[in-house]
Every structure is written in structure tokens, then in C-alpha cells.
Amino acid sequence: MGPTRALPPRERRWLRWLPAALILGVFVLDLLTPRGIRVFPLLAAAPVLVAPWLSLAGTIATGGAALLAAVLLPLVRGRLPFGVDDIVPFSTFVTLTFLASVVNRLLARERRQLKNAREVAEALQRAVLPSPPGRIGPLAVAVRYEAAAREAAIGGDLYAIHSTPHGIRLMIADVRGKGLGAIRTVNALLGTFHEATLRAPDLPGVVRWLEERVQEAHVAEGGAGLETFVTAVVAEVSADGTTLRMANRGHPAPLLVHRGRTRPLEPCTPSLPLGLADLGAPNVLPDVPVDQYALPEGAVLVLFTDGVVEARDHRGVFYDPVPRLSRPLPPDPDHVLDALLTDLYRYTAEHLDDDVALLAIGLPHDTNGSRRV
């Protein structure tokens, strides 16, 4: 399954009830206060309050409902609603309703512009990122790309997977920054990874190709210091799908989901991100640590960018995907990613502050529960 924004943020429905609650609250407050105190000008806050959230018709309707309440309040208190003292408050009320309508239109135009810019960014992202088939060799494959709610820039998240004579090789990575510079690095890494997977005899060789390409991109961009680097996980699955070899370059640890339990595959030896490997000894690439794991039957390997673990709830607490995936789930990459994204959007109130890329692989089972190889 290709990249998709499967879970778009929904409008917060409780905000639609806020104007009614405000109007009712002011109505009750007016009935409870002494006759000499006038509270109905507070109703003018209703259309201003809903202007950023509702449509123009909704904003005007809220203003009309609030004005009706302002007319009814004096009648309930036993006096005429249009006395001399009411001219200024009512004029202010009408003026604020008009201004709320203007603000509503301006905000709606900005939202449309942002939406169009985000759609362009997502279309370019889909054009650059590969869309792998649902199955490669013995592996079922699923990918997702979720653009940040506040971003209209092109992100640096990427994934790739290729079947090679050396096994099935895959990568997930996150280029520092956004915009055209990031997308150029993404495009260069995808091309380098494709060539390296075919020509490099082992996983460290693939990583070295990528390391050199990032350093070349750094020089080409004319950067200095630590401006260009890429966190990445580069992995290789054996032809029969039972063994995983993995090199982690400063990236969030992938998760191995198996029979209701989830285990982060932390590297035994931490490594610097791509582009920073020669900090200790310039022009000398250090050894590439590679960890090896068994892929048990029915396991799903989930790789993701830091937009997942850096997502926060309303209290500012970071999201932890391990508890959500440590539940009974079908051993299917698509189901696992859908469950993860559903929980992530719930946790963040359907608002992501950074792009999220996910890649999941697993061995399909036939109807008798045996491996397909």
C-alpha cells in the first residue's frame, strides 16, 4: 500500500457548542444579577469566538442568535429592549459581528492557501518516494506517509526497499531540515541506496555508500559544521525471511511486534548519523556496527521516523508506540501500521507537529498458519 493520509484531522465538534453555551450562560447570568447591571454586551463575544472555527454562515448565524438573545433579555426582565442606553451596546454588537465575519473570511482564505501548499508538498513527496508493492519476495510490505498538520514544506522523511541477490534490503531515514535542500538529499539517497543494494556485497558496504553520498551532498550545498546529516536504519533480511541484519545510524529503534509483545531493537553499539561518521578522524570512515536478530514466525518489523516518538499529547508528554503495539494484533503489516496511526492521532488529538514515515514488513501466513517461503 502506497503513502496515504488515511486519517485526516477532524474538526473538533465540541467547539460548535461553545457559542450556544456562551449565549445560554450570559442569559442565565443576566437573570441572576441585579437589575441595574447589564451583561448582554457580553453576547457580542459569541460571533468573535466562533469566527476562526465555523463557516461564514455559521458565524453570522451565531451573531443573529446572540442578537436575538440580547433582545429577549430585556423583555424577560420586564422592560423594552431598545432604550436610549442600548444604542451604543447594540451598535458595538453589530460592529463586532461584522468584524467577526471579515476575520472568518480571512482565516478561511489562509487555510485554503495552506491546504493547497500542503497538497503540492505531499504530491511532490509521493512523486519522490517509491511506492513498493505489497509483497517483495517472502515479505508482506506496508508503508505510510503522514504530513504534519502545521507544515506546508517538503519533508526529509524517506523509506525504500529492494530485493537483491544479497537479500531484501530496506532503509528508513530522516534528513535534517525541510524544503528543496532536504528533498534533493532525499532524492540522492534513494538513488544511492538503489545502486548500493545491488553492488555492495554486505550491509556495511551499503552504509558506507550512503555515508559518502551524504558528505558529498553536504559539500555540494556549501554547508559548514553539522548542517547536513541523516538519521537512518539500513537493514537486510535473508532470502527466507528468518534473519534480520541491521545498522542503526542515530535513528529511533525499530519495533519487533510478535504475539502481543513489542520489543525495540536497540543497537548494541550506538553510531552517529550519516554525514557525521568522520568527525573523530577526518577522511577515515569507521567500522559499521551491524546487529543480527531472528525474525520469528508471525512477527512484524516496524520502522518509523522520529515524528512518531516526538509527538506529544496536550500535556506535552511524548508518545510511546510500544504499549499500543503490545496488544493482540493480526500479523499483517497493514493492520499494524493502521493500529499505530489510529492510536497516534488519538494521542495527539489528531494533530502532528512533524511528518511521519513508516515502513513495516512481515512474513505472510497461509490459511493453515504455516510460513510462505
GROMACS .gro file of C-alpha atoms in nm:
model
  373
    1MET     CA    1   0.000   0.000   0.000
    2GLY     CA    2   0.139   0.338  -0.101
    3PRO     CA    3   0.170   0.651   0.104
    4THR     CA    4  -0.161   0.790   0.211
    5ARG     CA    5  -0.306   1.036   0.451
    6ALA     CA    6  -0.553   0.780   0.584
    7LEU     CA    7  -0.653   0.962   0.898
    8PRO     CA    8  -0.711   1.333   0.829
    9PRO     CA    9  -0.772   1.555   1.133
   10ARG     CA   10  -1.143   1.609   1.204
   11GLU     CA   11  -1.295   1.933   1.316
   12ARG     CA   12  -1.332   1.948   1.691
   13ARG     CA   13  -1.708   1.918   1.728
   14TRP     CA   14  -1.721   2.050   2.081
   15LEU     CA   15  -1.629   2.397   1.953
   16ARG     CA   16  -1.962   2.412   1.770
   17TRP     CA   17  -2.144   2.401   2.101
   18LEU     CA   18  -1.934   2.677   2.257
   19PRO     CA   19  -2.141   2.971   2.118
   20ALA     CA   20  -2.465   2.816   2.244
   21ALA     CA   21  -2.308   2.759   2.584
   22LEU     CA   22  -2.186   3.120   2.595
   23ILE     CA   23  -2.524   3.263   2.495
   24LEU     CA   24  -2.704   3.047   2.748
   25GLY     CA   25  -2.450   3.134   3.017
   26VAL     CA   26  -2.491   3.508   2.961
   27PHE     CA   27  -2.868   3.468   2.958
   28VAL     CA   28  -2.863   3.291   3.294
   29LEU     CA   29  -2.609   3.537   3.435
   30ASP     CA   30  -2.830   3.829   3.339
   31LEU     CA   31  -3.126   3.671   3.518
   32LEU     CA   32  -2.918   3.620   3.833
   33THR     CA   33  -2.769   3.970   3.850
   34PRO     CA   34  -2.937   4.280   3.993
   35ARG     CA   35  -3.149   4.484   3.751
   36GLY     CA   36  -2.903   4.770   3.737
   37ILE     CA   37  -2.624   4.556   3.594
   38ARG     CA   38  -2.627   4.493   3.218
   39VAL     CA   39  -2.447   4.182   3.095
   40PHE     CA   40  -2.596   4.138   2.748
   41PRO     CA   41  -2.298   4.316   2.571
   42LEU     CA   42  -2.101   4.002   2.664
   43LEU     CA   43  -2.304   3.827   2.395
   44ALA     CA   44  -2.100   4.012   2.135
   45ALA     CA   45  -1.816   3.772   2.215
   46ALA     CA   46  -2.009   3.482   2.061
   47PRO     CA   47  -1.954   3.557   1.687
   48VAL     CA   48  -1.594   3.663   1.753
   49LEU     CA   49  -1.532   3.337   1.936
   50VAL     CA   50  -1.659   3.112   1.656
   51ALA     CA   51  -1.512   3.310   1.365
   52PRO     CA   52  -1.189   3.101   1.345
   53TRP     CA   53  -1.377   2.769   1.353
   54LEU     CA   54  -1.715   2.790   1.178
   55SER     CA   55  -1.815   2.889   0.827
   56LEU     CA   56  -1.924   3.238   0.735
   57ALA     CA   57  -2.287   3.128   0.758
   58GLY     CA   58  -2.222   2.976   1.099
   59THR     CA   59  -2.054   3.296   1.221
   60ILE     CA   60  -2.342   3.514   1.101
   61ALA     CA   61  -2.597   3.270   1.245
   62THR     CA   62  -2.418   3.284   1.580
   63GLY     CA   63  -2.430   3.664   1.569
   64GLY     CA   64  -2.801   3.652   1.488
   65ALA     CA   65  -2.872   3.411   1.772
   66ALA     CA   66  -2.676   3.626   2.015
   67LEU     CA   67  -2.862   3.939   1.897
   68LEU     CA   68  -3.194   3.760   1.946
   69ALA     CA   69  -3.089   3.670   2.299
   70ALA     CA   70  -2.992   4.033   2.358
   71VAL     CA   71  -3.342   4.138   2.251
   72LEU     CA   72  -3.514   3.877   2.467
   73LEU     CA   73  -3.318   3.953   2.783
   74PRO     CA   74  -3.477   4.295   2.847
   75LEU     CA   75  -3.822   4.155   2.771
   76VAL     CA   76  -3.771   3.880   3.027
   77ARG     CA   77  -3.663   4.143   3.278
   78GLY     CA   78  -3.979   4.344   3.208
   79ARG     CA   79  -3.851   4.635   3.002
   80LEU     CA   80  -3.818   4.742   2.640
   81PRO     CA   81  -3.506   4.617   2.457
   82PHE     CA   82  -3.431   4.936   2.262
   83GLY     CA   83  -3.391   5.210   2.514
   84VAL     CA   84  -3.158   5.507   2.478
   85ASP     CA   85  -2.892   5.330   2.685
   86ASP     CA   86  -2.892   5.037   2.442
   87ILE     CA   87  -2.784   5.227   2.130
   88VAL     CA   88  -2.408   5.208   2.191
   89PRO     CA   89  -2.405   4.842   2.311
   90PHE     CA   90  -2.618   4.731   2.016
   91SER     CA   91  -2.405   4.928   1.769
   92THR     CA   92  -2.093   4.769   1.917
   93PHE     CA   93  -2.261   4.430   1.893
   94VAL     CA   94  -2.339   4.472   1.522
   95THR     CA   95  -1.990   4.606   1.450
   96LEU     CA   96  -1.820   4.312   1.623
   97THR     CA   97  -2.038   4.065   1.433
   98PHE     CA   98  -1.935   4.229   1.106
   99LEU     CA   99  -1.567   4.222   1.204
  100ALA     CA  100  -1.600   3.855   1.306
  101SER     CA  101  -1.733   3.779   0.957
  102VAL     CA  102  -1.436   3.957   0.799
  103VAL     CA  103  -1.193   3.766   1.021
  104ASN     CA  104  -1.372   3.443   0.930
  105ARG     CA  105  -1.318   3.509   0.558
  106LEU     CA  106  -0.952   3.600   0.603
  107LEU     CA  107  -0.881   3.287   0.807
  108ALA     CA  108  -1.069   3.070   0.558
  109ARG     CA  109  -0.855   3.208   0.275
  110GLU     CA  110  -0.534   3.139   0.470
  111ARG     CA  111  -0.650   2.783   0.541
  112ARG     CA  112  -0.718   2.726   0.171
  113GLN     CA  113  -0.374   2.858   0.079
  114LEU     CA  114  -0.207   2.638   0.340
  115LYS     CA  115  -0.410   2.338   0.226
  116ASN     CA  116  -0.309   2.394  -0.137
  117ALA     CA  117   0.058   2.434  -0.041
  118ARG     CA  118   0.044   2.117   0.170
  119GLU     CA  119  -0.120   1.923  -0.113
  120VAL     CA  120   0.156   2.033  -0.350
  121ALA     CA  121   0.419   1.928  -0.095
  122GLU     CA  122   0.253   1.589  -0.046
  123ALA     CA  123   0.221   1.533  -0.420
  124LEU     CA  124   0.591   1.606  -0.466
  125GLN     CA  125   0.671   1.380  -0.172
  126ARG     CA  126   0.473   1.094  -0.329
  127ALA     CA  127   0.648   1.153  -0.662
  128VAL     CA  128   0.991   1.128  -0.499
  129LEU     CA  129   0.926   0.842  -0.257
  130PRO     CA  130   0.897   0.494  -0.404
  131SER     CA  131   0.570   0.309  -0.367
  132PRO     CA  132   0.674  -0.052  -0.308
  133PRO     CA  133   0.448  -0.343  -0.397
  134GLY     CA  134   0.252  -0.514  -0.123
  135ARG     CA  135   0.486  -0.812  -0.137
  136ILE     CA  136   0.857  -0.843  -0.207
  137GLY     CA  137   0.995  -1.196  -0.206
  138PRO     CA  138   0.857  -1.371   0.102
  139LEU     CA  139   0.775  -1.043   0.278
  140ALA     CA  140   0.449  -0.852   0.304
  141VAL     CA  141   0.525  -0.479   0.288
  142ALA     CA  142   0.330  -0.173   0.404
  143VAL     CA  143   0.427   0.195   0.406
  144ARG     CA  144   0.261   0.514   0.525
  145TYR     CA  145   0.348   0.881   0.499
  146GLU     CA  146   0.159   1.132   0.716
  147ALA     CA  147   0.229   1.502   0.663
  148ALA     CA  148   0.240   1.730   0.967
  149ALA     CA  149  -0.075   1.931   1.034
  150ARG     CA  150   0.110   2.262   1.054
  151GLU     CA  151   0.358   2.206   0.774
  152ALA     CA  152   0.333   2.301   0.410
  153ALA     CA  153   0.703   2.231   0.343
  154ILE     CA  154   0.851   1.923   0.183
  155GLY     CA  155   0.987   1.694   0.449
  156GLY     CA  156   1.304   1.487   0.459
  157ASP     CA  157   1.150   1.154   0.566
  158LEU     CA  158   1.209   0.862   0.332
  159TYR     CA  159   1.189   0.486   0.302
  160ALA     CA  160   1.298   0.230   0.042
  161ILE     CA  161   1.304  -0.147  -0.001
  162HIS     CA  162   1.462  -0.359  -0.275
  163SER     CA  163   1.500  -0.727  -0.347
  164THR     CA  164   1.865  -0.804  -0.429
  165PRO     CA  165   2.087  -1.111  -0.476
  166HIS     CA  166   2.211  -1.047  -0.121
  167GLY     CA  167   1.865  -1.050   0.036
  168ILE     CA  168   1.590  -0.792   0.080
  169ARG     CA  169   1.744  -0.460   0.175
  170LEU     CA  170   1.547  -0.175   0.324
  171MET     CA  171   1.603   0.169   0.468
  172ILE     CA  172   1.415   0.434   0.658
  173ALA     CA  173   1.577   0.772   0.713
  174ASP     CA  174   1.515   1.131   0.812
  175VAL     CA  175   1.711   1.415   0.651
  176ARG     CA  176   1.769   1.715   0.875
  177GLY     CA  177   1.552   2.009   0.775
  178LYS     CA  178   1.280   2.066   0.517
  179GLY     CA  179   1.238   2.229   0.179
  180LEU     CA  180   1.420   2.185  -0.150
  181GLY     CA  181   1.756   2.115   0.013
  182ALA     CA  182   1.607   1.824   0.206
  183ILE     CA  183   1.427   1.686  -0.097
  184ARG     CA  184   1.748   1.698  -0.302
  185THR     CA  185   1.922   1.494  -0.033
  186VAL     CA  186   1.627   1.254  -0.021
  187ASN     CA  187   1.642   1.202  -0.397
  188ALA     CA  188   2.019   1.149  -0.385
  189LEU     CA  189   1.991   0.896  -0.102
  190LEU     CA  190   1.720   0.697  -0.279
  191GLY     CA  191   1.932   0.671  -0.592
  192THR     CA  192   2.245   0.580  -0.395
  193PHE     CA  193   2.060   0.320  -0.191
  194HIS     CA  194   1.921   0.157  -0.503
  195GLU     CA  195   2.267   0.133  -0.659
  196ALA     CA  196   2.438   0.025  -0.337
  197THR     CA  197   2.188  -0.253  -0.265
  198LEU     CA  198   2.278  -0.414  -0.596
  199ARG     CA  199   2.654  -0.358  -0.591
  200ALA     CA  200   2.765  -0.365  -0.227
  201PRO     CA  201   2.827  -0.725  -0.111
  202ASP     CA  202   2.736  -0.662   0.253
  203LEU     CA  203   2.536  -0.424   0.472
  204PRO     CA  204   2.836  -0.217   0.592
  205GLY     CA  205   2.917  -0.154   0.227
  206VAL     CA  206   2.567  -0.012   0.170
  207VAL     CA  207   2.604   0.217   0.472
  208ARG     CA  208   2.942   0.343   0.351
  209TRP     CA  209   2.793   0.431   0.012
  210LEU     CA  210   2.521   0.630   0.187
  211GLU     CA  211   2.771   0.795   0.419
  212GLU     CA  212   2.981   0.915   0.128
  213ARG     CA  213   2.673   1.040  -0.056
  214VAL     CA  214   2.557   1.248   0.240
  215GLN     CA  215   2.903   1.401   0.277
  216GLU     CA  216   2.906   1.482  -0.095
  217ALA     CA  217   2.563   1.646  -0.058
  218HIS     CA  218   2.698   1.846   0.235
  219VAL     CA  219   2.983   1.978   0.022
  220ALA     CA  220   2.754   2.043  -0.275
  221GLU     CA  221   2.522   2.251  -0.057
  222GLY     CA  222   2.819   2.457   0.057
  223GLY     CA  223   2.733   2.386   0.420
  224ALA     CA  224   2.961   2.408   0.718
  225GLY     CA  225   2.977   2.236   1.054
  226LEU     CA  226   2.694   1.994   1.129
  227GLU     CA  227   2.432   2.136   0.893
  228THR     CA  228   2.379   1.820   0.686
  229PHE     CA  229   2.318   1.483   0.843
  230VAL     CA  230   2.070   1.198   0.816
  231THR     CA  231   1.948   0.956   1.079
  232ALA     CA  232   1.882   0.616   0.926
  233VAL     CA  233   1.822   0.247   0.977
  234VAL     CA  234   1.962   0.028   0.700
  235ALA     CA  235   1.862  -0.338   0.719
  236GLU     CA  236   1.889  -0.663   0.532
  237VAL     CA  237   1.653  -0.961   0.554
  238SER     CA  238   1.772  -1.303   0.447
  239ALA     CA  239   1.615  -1.462   0.141
  240ASP     CA  240   1.395  -1.691   0.352
  241GLY     CA  241   1.283  -1.402   0.577
  242THR     CA  242   1.410  -1.553   0.902
  243THR     CA  243   1.715  -1.336   0.979
  244LEU     CA  244   1.747  -0.960   1.010
  245ARG     CA  245   2.076  -0.769   0.998
  246MET     CA  246   2.053  -0.404   1.084
  247ALA     CA  247   2.274  -0.094   1.108
  248ASN     CA  248   2.129   0.196   1.306
  249ARG     CA  249   2.278   0.541   1.243
  250GLY     CA  250   2.131   0.756   1.519
  251HIS     CA  251   1.770   0.670   1.430
  252PRO     CA  252   1.477   0.566   1.655
  253ALA     CA  253   1.496   0.191   1.719
  254PRO     CA  254   1.261  -0.022   1.505
  255LEU     CA  255   1.000  -0.231   1.683
  256LEU     CA  256   0.955  -0.607   1.656
  257VAL     CA  257   0.587  -0.688   1.708
  258HIS     CA  258   0.517  -1.053   1.787
  259ARG     CA  259   0.227  -1.226   1.961
  260GLY     CA  260   0.107  -0.927   2.159
  261ARG     CA  261   0.452  -0.812   2.265
  262THR     CA  262   0.667  -0.535   2.121
  263ARG     CA  263   1.042  -0.508   2.159
  264PRO     CA  264   1.257  -0.212   2.049
  265LEU     CA  265   1.563  -0.335   1.857
  266GLU     CA  266   1.820  -0.105   2.012
  267PRO     CA  267   2.169  -0.117   1.858
  268CYS     CA  268   2.441  -0.278   2.070
  269THR     CA  269   2.684  -0.004   1.964
  270PRO     CA  270   2.541   0.347   1.908
  271SER     CA  271   2.653   0.517   1.585
  272LEU     CA  272   2.648   0.874   1.461
  273PRO     CA  273   2.403   0.977   1.187
  274LEU     CA  274   2.505   0.959   0.824
  275GLY     CA  275   2.726   1.251   0.734
  276LEU     CA  276   2.895   1.268   1.074
  277ALA     CA  277   3.088   0.942   1.075
  278ASP     CA  278   3.429   1.102   1.018
  279LEU     CA  279   3.408   1.359   1.298
  280GLY     CA  280   3.665   1.172   1.506
  281ALA     CA  281   3.908   1.107   1.221
  282PRO     CA  282   3.853   1.312   0.904
  283ASN     CA  283   3.862   1.120   0.575
  284VAL     CA  284   3.853   0.788   0.764
  285LEU     CA  285   3.521   0.604   0.778
  286PRO     CA  286   3.488   0.395   1.095
  287ASP     CA  287   3.358   0.039   1.110
  288VAL     CA  288   2.984  -0.003   1.067
  289PRO     CA  289   2.829  -0.197   1.360
  290VAL     CA  290   2.569  -0.447   1.243
  291ASP     CA  291   2.326  -0.623   1.478
  292GLN     CA  292   2.160  -0.951   1.390
  293TYR     CA  293   1.816  -1.070   1.501
  294ALA     CA  294   1.591  -1.368   1.436
  295LEU     CA  295   1.256  -1.290   1.278
  296PRO     CA  296   1.012  -1.536   1.437
  297GLU     CA  297   0.709  -1.664   1.253
  298GLY     CA  298   0.425  -1.412   1.260
  299ALA     CA  299   0.647  -1.118   1.360
  300VAL     CA  300   0.610  -0.772   1.205
  301LEU     CA  301   0.903  -0.531   1.194
  302VAL     CA  302   0.801  -0.164   1.218
  303LEU     CA  303   1.043   0.114   1.119
  304PHE     CA  304   0.948   0.479   1.162
  305THR     CA  305   1.085   0.833   1.168
  306ASP     CA  306   1.107   1.050   1.479
  307GLY     CA  307   0.774   1.219   1.408
  308VAL     CA  308   0.621   0.923   1.592
  309VAL     CA  309   0.820   0.932   1.916
  310GLU     CA  310   0.837   1.313   1.923
  311ALA     CA  311   0.459   1.353   1.900
  312ARG     CA  312   0.304   1.493   2.219
  313ASP     CA  313  -0.032   1.498   2.390
  314HIS     CA  314  -0.195   1.809   2.539
  315ARG     CA  315   0.028   1.780   2.847
  316GLY     CA  316   0.346   1.777   2.638
  317VAL     CA  317   0.420   1.409   2.710
  318PHE     CA  318   0.595   1.223   2.427
  319TYR     CA  319   0.419   0.933   2.255
  320ASP     CA  320   0.538   0.577   2.318
  321PRO     CA  321   0.428   0.330   2.048
  322VAL     CA  322   0.531   0.020   2.246
  323PRO     CA  323   0.219  -0.006   2.470
  324ARG     CA  324  -0.022   0.028   2.175
  325LEU     CA  325   0.152  -0.240   1.973
  326SER     CA  326   0.190  -0.469   2.276
  327ARG     CA  327  -0.163  -0.598   2.224
  328PRO     CA  328  -0.305  -0.880   2.013
  329LEU     CA  329  -0.281  -0.768   1.651
  330PRO     CA  330  -0.308  -0.958   1.322
  331PRO     CA  331   0.043  -1.046   1.198
  332ASP     CA  332  -0.006  -0.820   0.899
  333PRO     CA  333   0.199  -0.503   0.830
  334ASP     CA  334  -0.100  -0.304   0.706
  335HIS     CA  335  -0.306  -0.381   1.017
  336VAL     CA  336  -0.014  -0.298   1.246
  337LEU     CA  337   0.051   0.041   1.082
  338ASP     CA  338  -0.319   0.127   1.083
  339ALA     CA  339  -0.339   0.047   1.454
  340LEU     CA  340  -0.030   0.257   1.526
  341LEU     CA  341  -0.153   0.559   1.330
  342THR     CA  342  -0.501   0.541   1.480
  343ASP     CA  343  -0.352   0.546   1.830
  344LEU     CA  344  -0.105   0.820   1.738
  345TYR     CA  345  -0.380   1.050   1.608
  346ARG     CA  346  -0.591   0.978   1.917
  347TYR     CA  347  -0.298   1.058   2.146
  348THR     CA  348  -0.218   1.388   1.973
  349ALA     CA  349  -0.583   1.493   1.928
  350GLU     CA  350  -0.531   1.430   1.555
  351HIS     CA  351  -0.255   1.685   1.523
  352LEU     CA  352   0.101   1.601   1.418
  353ASP     CA  353   0.380   1.856   1.455
  354ASP     CA  354   0.623   1.666   1.231
  355ASP     CA  355   0.599   1.438   0.930
  356VAL     CA  356   0.575   1.066   0.995
  357ALA     CA  357   0.707   0.793   0.765
  358LEU     CA  358   0.654   0.426   0.846
  359LEU     CA  359   0.768   0.102   0.686
  360ALA     CA  360   0.657  -0.241   0.808
  361ILE     CA  361   0.747  -0.589   0.688
  362GLY     CA  362   0.633  -0.935   0.788
  363LEU     CA  363   0.604  -1.291   0.663
  364PRO     CA  364   0.252  -1.369   0.540
  365HIS     CA  365   0.085  -1.691   0.654
  366ASP     CA  366  -0.134  -1.922   0.454
  367THR     CA  367  -0.473  -2.041   0.580
  368ASN     CA  368  -0.311  -2.327   0.771
  369GLY     CA  369  -0.086  -2.085   0.963
  370SER     CA  370   0.237  -2.203   0.803
  371ARG     CA  371   0.505  -1.980   0.657
  372ARG     CA  372   0.503  -1.883   0.293
  373VAL     CA  373   0.853  -1.907   0.154
   0.00000   0.00000   0.00000
